[in-house]
mmCIF file of C-alpha atoms and ligand atoms in Angstrom:
data_model
loop_
_atom_site.group_PDB
_atom_site.id
_atom_site.type_symbol
_atom_site.label_atom_id
_atom_site.label_comp_id
_atom_site.label_asym_id
_atom_site.label_seq_id
_atom_site.Cartn_x
_atom_site.Cartn_y
_atom_site.Cartn_z
ATOM 1 C CA MET O 481 -32.719 133.645 40.658
ATOM 2 C CA GLY O 482 -30.458 130.663 41.010
ATOM 3 C CA THR O 483 -27.811 129.505 38.627
ATOM 4 C CA THR O 484 -28.875 127.387 35.700
ATOM 5 C CA PRO O 485 -26.408 124.536 35.864
ATOM 6 C CA ASN O 486 -25.376 122.856 32.672
ATOM 7 C CA PRO O 487 -24.785 119.198 33.519
ATOM 8 C CA ASN O 488 -22.196 118.966 30.753
ATOM 9 C CA GLN O 489 -20.097 121.866 31.962
ATOM 10 C CA PRO O 490 -18.510 122.112 35.400
ATOM 11 C CA LEU O 491 -19.190 125.202 37.482
ATOM 12 C CA ARG O 492 -15.933 127.149 37.475
ATOM 13 C CA LEU O 493 -14.856 128.720 40.762
ATOM 14 C CA GLY O 494 -12.637 131.754 41.124
ATOM 15 C CA ILE O 495 -11.124 131.791 44.614
ATOM 16 C CA LEU O 496 -10.011 135.115 46.129
ATOM 17 C CA LEU O 497 -7.793 134.965 49.187
ATOM 18 C CA SER O 498 -5.317 137.017 51.180
ATOM 19 C CA GLY O 499 -3.843 134.603 53.704
ATOM 20 C CA ARG O 500 -3.711 131.082 55.021
ATOM 21 C CA GLY O 501 -6.250 129.641 52.603
ATOM 22 C CA SER O 502 -7.629 126.805 54.708
ATOM 23 C CA ASN O 503 -11.154 127.317 53.360
ATOM 24 C CA PHE O 504 -9.836 127.222 49.801
ATOM 25 C CA LEU O 505 -7.883 124.047 50.609
ATOM 26 C CA ALA O 506 -10.983 122.403 52.090
ATOM 27 C CA ILE O 507 -12.914 123.128 48.886
ATOM 28 C CA ALA O 508 -10.017 121.853 46.752
ATOM 29 C CA ARG O 509 -9.800 118.658 48.825
ATOM 30 C CA ASN O 510 -13.546 118.079 48.600
ATOM 31 C CA ILE O 511 -13.425 118.511 44.825
ATOM 32 C CA ARG O 512 -10.571 115.982 44.635
ATOM 33 C CA GLU O 513 -12.518 113.555 46.811
ATOM 34 C CA GLY O 514 -15.572 113.783 44.564
ATOM 35 C CA LYS O 515 -17.739 115.620 47.089
ATOM 36 C CA LEU O 516 -18.378 118.487 44.675
ATOM 37 C CA PRO O 517 -19.145 116.785 41.392
ATOM 38 C CA ASN O 518 -19.279 119.100 38.400
ATOM 39 C CA VAL O 519 -17.334 121.874 40.159
ATOM 40 C CA GLU O 520 -13.756 122.891 39.371
ATOM 41 C CA ILE O 521 -11.362 125.594 40.512
ATOM 42 C CA ALA O 522 -10.617 127.807 37.521
ATOM 43 C CA VAL O 523 -8.177 130.171 39.240
ATOM 44 C CA VAL O 524 -6.917 131.184 42.680
ATOM 45 C CA ILE O 525 -6.215 134.903 43.009
ATOM 46 C CA SER O 526 -4.388 136.590 45.866
ATOM 47 C CA ASN O 527 -3.984 140.274 46.619
ATOM 48 C CA VAL O 528 -1.040 139.524 48.948
ATOM 49 C CA ALA O 529 2.259 138.286 47.488
ATOM 50 C CA ASP O 530 3.252 135.995 50.335
ATOM 51 C CA ALA O 531 -0.195 134.582 51.124
ATOM 52 C CA PRO O 532 0.322 130.924 52.116
ATOM 53 C CA GLY O 533 -2.906 130.072 50.255
ATOM 54 C CA LEU O 534 -1.350 131.272 46.999
ATOM 55 C CA SER O 535 1.688 129.004 47.309
ATOM 56 C CA ALA O 536 -0.569 126.121 48.352
ATOM 57 C CA ALA O 537 -2.576 126.640 45.156
ATOM 58 C CA LYS O 538 0.629 126.579 43.095
ATOM 59 C CA ASP O 539 1.707 123.379 44.852
ATOM 60 C CA LEU O 540 -1.598 121.827 43.815
ATOM 61 C CA GLY O 541 -0.917 122.823 40.215
ATOM 62 C CA LEU O 542 -3.898 125.152 40.041
ATOM 63 C CA PRO O 543 -3.860 128.306 37.908
ATOM 64 C CA THR O 544 -2.993 131.284 40.109
ATOM 65 C CA ALA O 545 -2.776 135.043 39.780
ATOM 66 C CA LEU O 546 -1.371 137.752 42.005
ATOM 67 C CA TYR O 547 -2.681 141.315 41.982
ATOM 68 C CA VAL O 548 -1.136 143.247 44.846
ATOM 69 C CA SER O 549 -3.788 145.641 46.081
ATOM 70 C CA LYS O 550 -1.754 147.665 48.553
ATOM 71 C CA ALA O 551 -1.828 151.380 47.759
ATOM 72 C CA ARG O 552 -3.906 150.860 44.628
ATOM 73 C CA PRO O 553 -7.290 152.534 44.067
ATOM 74 C CA ARG O 554 -10.008 149.965 44.737
ATOM 75 C CA ALA O 555 -11.689 150.396 41.344
ATOM 76 C CA ASP O 556 -8.412 149.859 39.433
ATOM 77 C CA HIS O 557 -7.518 146.766 41.427
ATOM 78 C CA ASP O 558 -11.003 145.328 41.059
ATOM 79 C CA ALA O 559 -10.982 145.962 37.301
ATOM 80 C CA ASP O 560 -7.900 143.723 37.076
ATOM 81 C CA LEU O 561 -9.657 141.045 39.100
ATOM 82 C CA ILE O 562 -12.773 141.207 36.939
ATOM 83 C CA SER O 563 -10.814 140.774 33.736
ATOM 84 C CA CYS O 564 -8.776 137.907 35.205
ATOM 85 C CA LEU O 565 -11.917 136.130 36.415
ATOM 86 C CA ARG O 566 -13.493 136.610 32.985
ATOM 87 C CA ASP O 567 -10.364 135.321 31.242
ATOM 88 C CA TYR O 568 -10.722 132.131 33.276
ATOM 89 C CA ASN O 569 -14.469 131.888 32.547
ATOM 90 C CA VAL O 570 -15.335 131.961 36.219
ATOM 91 C CA ASP O 571 -18.993 131.298 37.059
ATOM 92 C CA LEU O 572 -18.856 131.719 40.822
ATOM 93 C CA VAL O 573 -16.459 133.832 42.885
ATOM 94 C CA CYS O 574 -15.626 132.452 46.343
ATOM 95 C CA LEU O 575 -14.093 134.843 48.859
ATOM 96 C CA ALA O 576 -11.973 132.724 51.174
ATOM 97 C CA GLY O 577 -10.300 135.052 53.638
ATOM 98 C CA TYR O 578 -10.079 137.856 51.089
ATOM 99 C CA MET O 579 -9.277 140.826 53.317
ATOM 100 C CA ARG O 580 -10.395 143.663 51.096
ATOM 101 C CA LEU O 581 -13.760 145.257 50.456
ATOM 102 C CA LEU O 582 -15.093 144.802 46.945
ATOM 103 C CA SER O 583 -16.080 147.802 44.853
ATOM 104 C CA PRO O 584 -19.682 148.224 43.660
ATOM 105 C CA GLY O 585 -18.355 147.606 40.126
ATOM 106 C CA PHE O 586 -17.028 144.196 41.105
ATOM 107 C CA ILE O 587 -20.308 143.193 42.740
ATOM 108 C CA ALA O 588 -22.250 144.365 39.685
ATOM 109 C CA ALA O 589 -19.965 142.317 37.432
ATOM 110 C CA PHE O 590 -20.962 139.075 39.213
ATOM 111 C CA PRO O 591 -24.550 139.571 40.406
ATOM 112 C CA ASN O 592 -25.454 136.872 42.944
ATOM 113 C CA ARG O 593 -22.300 135.077 41.867
ATOM 114 C CA ILE O 594 -20.047 135.958 44.801
ATOM 115 C CA LEU O 595 -19.957 133.963 48.040
ATOM 116 C CA ASN O 596 -18.238 134.780 51.314
ATOM 117 C CA ILE O 597 -17.668 132.870 54.515
ATOM 118 C CA HIS O 598 -17.706 134.682 57.831
ATOM 119 C CA PRO O 599 -16.792 133.179 61.209
ATOM 120 C CA SER O 600 -19.907 134.254 63.120
ATOM 121 C CA LEU O 601 -23.625 133.715 63.036
ATOM 122 C CA LEU O 602 -24.507 136.845 61.070
ATOM 123 C CA PRO O 603 -25.898 139.430 61.565
ATOM 124 C CA ALA O 604 -23.996 139.163 64.865
ATOM 125 C CA PHE O 605 -20.358 140.229 64.816
ATOM 126 C CA PRO O 606 -19.637 141.379 61.261
ATOM 127 C CA GLY O 607 -16.166 142.685 60.452
ATOM 128 C CA LEU O 608 -12.768 141.731 61.803
ATOM 129 C CA ASP O 609 -12.048 139.328 64.668
ATOM 130 C CA ALA O 610 -15.593 137.984 64.719
ATOM 131 C CA GLN O 611 -14.673 135.010 66.913
ATOM 132 C CA GLN O 612 -13.016 137.284 69.493
ATOM 133 C CA GLN O 613 -16.029 139.607 69.345
ATOM 134 C CA ALA O 614 -18.378 136.667 69.988
ATOM 135 C CA PHE O 615 -16.222 135.314 72.811
ATOM 136 C CA ASP O 616 -15.918 138.709 74.496
ATOM 137 C CA TYR O 617 -19.667 139.247 74.231
ATOM 138 C CA GLY O 618 -20.209 136.013 76.108
ATOM 139 C CA VAL O 619 -22.444 134.268 73.571
ATOM 140 C CA LYS O 620 -23.320 130.650 74.301
ATOM 141 C CA VAL O 621 -23.699 129.664 70.654
ATOM 142 C CA ALA O 622 -21.242 130.647 67.916
ATOM 143 C CA GLY O 623 -20.656 129.511 64.345
ATOM 144 C CA CYS O 624 -20.165 130.537 60.763
ATOM 145 C CA THR O 625 -22.193 131.871 57.847
ATOM 146 C CA VAL O 626 -21.876 131.472 54.088
ATOM 147 C CA HIS O 627 -23.674 134.241 52.255
ATOM 148 C CA PHE O 628 -23.935 135.986 48.922
ATOM 149 C CA VAL O 629 -21.956 139.190 48.780
ATOM 150 C CA ASP O 630 -23.689 142.503 48.301
ATOM 151 C CA GLU O 631 -22.403 146.057 48.634
ATOM 152 C CA HIS O 632 -22.525 146.003 52.454
ATOM 153 C CA LEU O 633 -19.999 144.305 54.732
ATOM 154 C CA ASP O 634 -20.871 140.690 55.673
ATOM 155 C CA HIS O 635 -24.460 141.359 54.682
ATOM 156 C CA GLY O 636 -25.921 139.540 51.629
ATOM 157 C CA ALA O 637 -28.502 136.733 51.585
ATOM 158 C CA ILE O 638 -27.529 133.816 53.809
ATOM 159 C CA ILE O 639 -27.134 130.404 52.191
ATOM 160 C CA LEU O 640 -26.366 128.448 55.327
ATOM 161 C CA GLN O 641 -25.052 128.664 58.856
ATOM 162 C CA ARG O 642 -23.458 126.109 61.168
ATOM 163 C CA ALA O 643 -23.642 126.602 64.922
ATOM 164 C CA ILE O 644 -21.597 125.227 67.804
ATOM 165 C CA PRO O 645 -21.887 125.706 71.574
ATOM 166 C CA VAL O 646 -19.324 127.896 73.295
ATOM 167 C CA LEU O 647 -17.729 125.685 75.948
ATOM 168 C CA GLU O 648 -16.824 126.751 79.476
ATOM 169 C CA SER O 649 -13.267 125.684 78.668
ATOM 170 C CA ASP O 650 -13.055 127.801 75.483
ATOM 171 C CA ASP O 651 -10.891 130.807 74.914
ATOM 172 C CA ALA O 652 -11.111 132.870 71.726
ATOM 173 C CA HIS O 653 -8.425 130.715 70.100
ATOM 174 C CA SER O 654 -10.055 127.352 70.769
ATOM 175 C CA LEU O 655 -13.419 128.785 69.747
ATOM 176 C CA SER O 656 -11.921 129.999 66.436
ATOM 177 C CA GLU O 657 -10.429 126.568 65.798
ATOM 178 C CA ARG O 658 -13.741 124.819 66.379
ATOM 179 C CA ILE O 659 -15.585 127.357 64.191
ATOM 180 C CA LEU O 660 -12.998 126.759 61.446
ATOM 181 C CA VAL O 661 -13.845 123.050 61.399
ATOM 182 C CA GLU O 662 -17.454 124.063 60.712
ATOM 183 C CA GLU O 663 -16.366 126.582 58.066
ATOM 184 C CA HIS O 664 -14.631 123.873 56.096
ATOM 185 C CA ILE O 665 -17.861 121.860 55.990
ATOM 186 C CA ALA O 666 -20.124 124.853 55.400
ATOM 187 C CA TYR O 667 -18.331 126.351 52.401
ATOM 188 C CA THR O 668 -18.369 123.145 50.408
ATOM 189 C CA GLU O 669 -22.025 122.584 51.275
ATOM 190 C CA ALA O 670 -22.899 126.122 50.157
ATOM 191 C CA VAL O 671 -21.004 125.752 46.872
ATOM 192 C CA SER O 672 -22.787 122.462 46.323
ATOM 193 C CA ARG O 673 -26.178 124.105 46.865
ATOM 194 C CA VAL O 674 -25.389 126.978 44.514
ATOM 195 C CA ALA O 675 -23.958 124.602 41.915
ATOM 196 C CA GLY O 676 -27.145 122.552 42.104
ATOM 197 C CA GLY O 677 -29.052 125.654 41.053
ATOM 198 C CA GLU O 678 -32.323 124.673 42.707
ATOM 199 C CA TYR O 679 -32.833 127.909 44.613
ATOM 200 C CA GLU O 680 -34.220 131.403 44.452
ATOM 201 C CA ILE O 681 -33.285 134.561 46.283
ATOM 202 C CA GLN O 682 -36.388 136.401 47.493
ATOM 203 C CA GLY O 683 -35.355 139.624 49.155
ATOM 204 C CA ARG O 684 -32.831 138.524 51.752
ATOM 205 C CA ARG O 685 -34.042 134.961 51.754
ATOM 206 C CA TYR O 686 -32.258 132.110 50.032
ATOM 207 C CA ILE O 687 -34.971 129.577 49.300
ATOM 208 C CA LYS O 688 -34.456 126.047 48.109
ATOM 209 C CA ARG O 689 -36.818 125.341 45.239
ATOM 210 C CA ALA O 690 -39.115 122.405 45.749
ATOM 211 C CA THR O 691 -38.188 119.573 43.408
ATOM 212 C CA ALA O 692 -40.984 117.728 41.641
HETATM 213 C C1 GRF Q 1251 -11.923 132.483 57.942
HETATM 214 O O1 GRF Q 1251 -12.167 132.494 59.316
HETATM 215 C C2 GRF Q 1251 -13.076 133.080 57.188
HETATM 216 O O2 GRF Q 1251 -14.313 132.841 57.810
HETATM 217 C C3 GRF Q 1251 -12.773 134.553 57.225
HETATM 218 O O3 GRF Q 1251 -11.375 134.623 57.077
HETATM 219 C C4 GRF Q 1251 -10.788 133.417 57.558
HETATM 220 C C5 GRF Q 1251 -9.975 132.868 56.443
HETATM 221 O O4 GRF Q 1251 -9.276 131.714 56.842
HETATM 222 N N1 GRF Q 1251 -13.493 135.269 56.196
HETATM 223 P P1 GRF Q 1251 -8.573 130.836 55.738
HETATM 224 O O5 GRF Q 1251 -7.606 131.759 55.000
HETATM 225 O O6 GRF Q 1251 -9.612 130.267 54.830
HETATM 226 O O7 GRF Q 1251 -7.832 129.780 56.513
#
């Protein structure tokens, strides 16, 4: 089932990140520029103290939280995240370079309410260094995927993908940079689709509901 958007209440995003935060910043910019009407960032949470994305969120004046995950049991760390996200009345959790697997308890706490972006055309090249994996494999088309998060790595129902050709002149670095440009478009588009609520998830398939 899709979300049931309330036109009077903005959809509140909880962003989880561990690093640079360029996908978060693209979403924040698109909200500021009016490209995601009725969506707001409720809180930006990092599990890494010196994540540049966390300081960028502070610079933007957004609410932030830090829960260092290193050496903590996954379930304990995730329980802190769940209560923080609930405190901020988060409707939709967006993983934006969040480099830690979520516990089953976390996924159950936000059923079909967690999105992730992955820099490959899934199901090809899940896991780390997806762009390098794709380059080394010699694919001719690469891209990114925004999907719902389930209990398996880089696996849930796909909302959208954006593809680009791999150029003769590419190396893994230039390919990653060109995929990142697509990521910044794709994540906002996926949030917009989910915020619109006109969809169903049938098995693995994300299906846009026909509008009358
Ligand atoms: C992106 O490539 C994203 O697809 C992957 O992690 C990277 C995060 O980059 N999940 P950024 O922190 O959003 O710049």
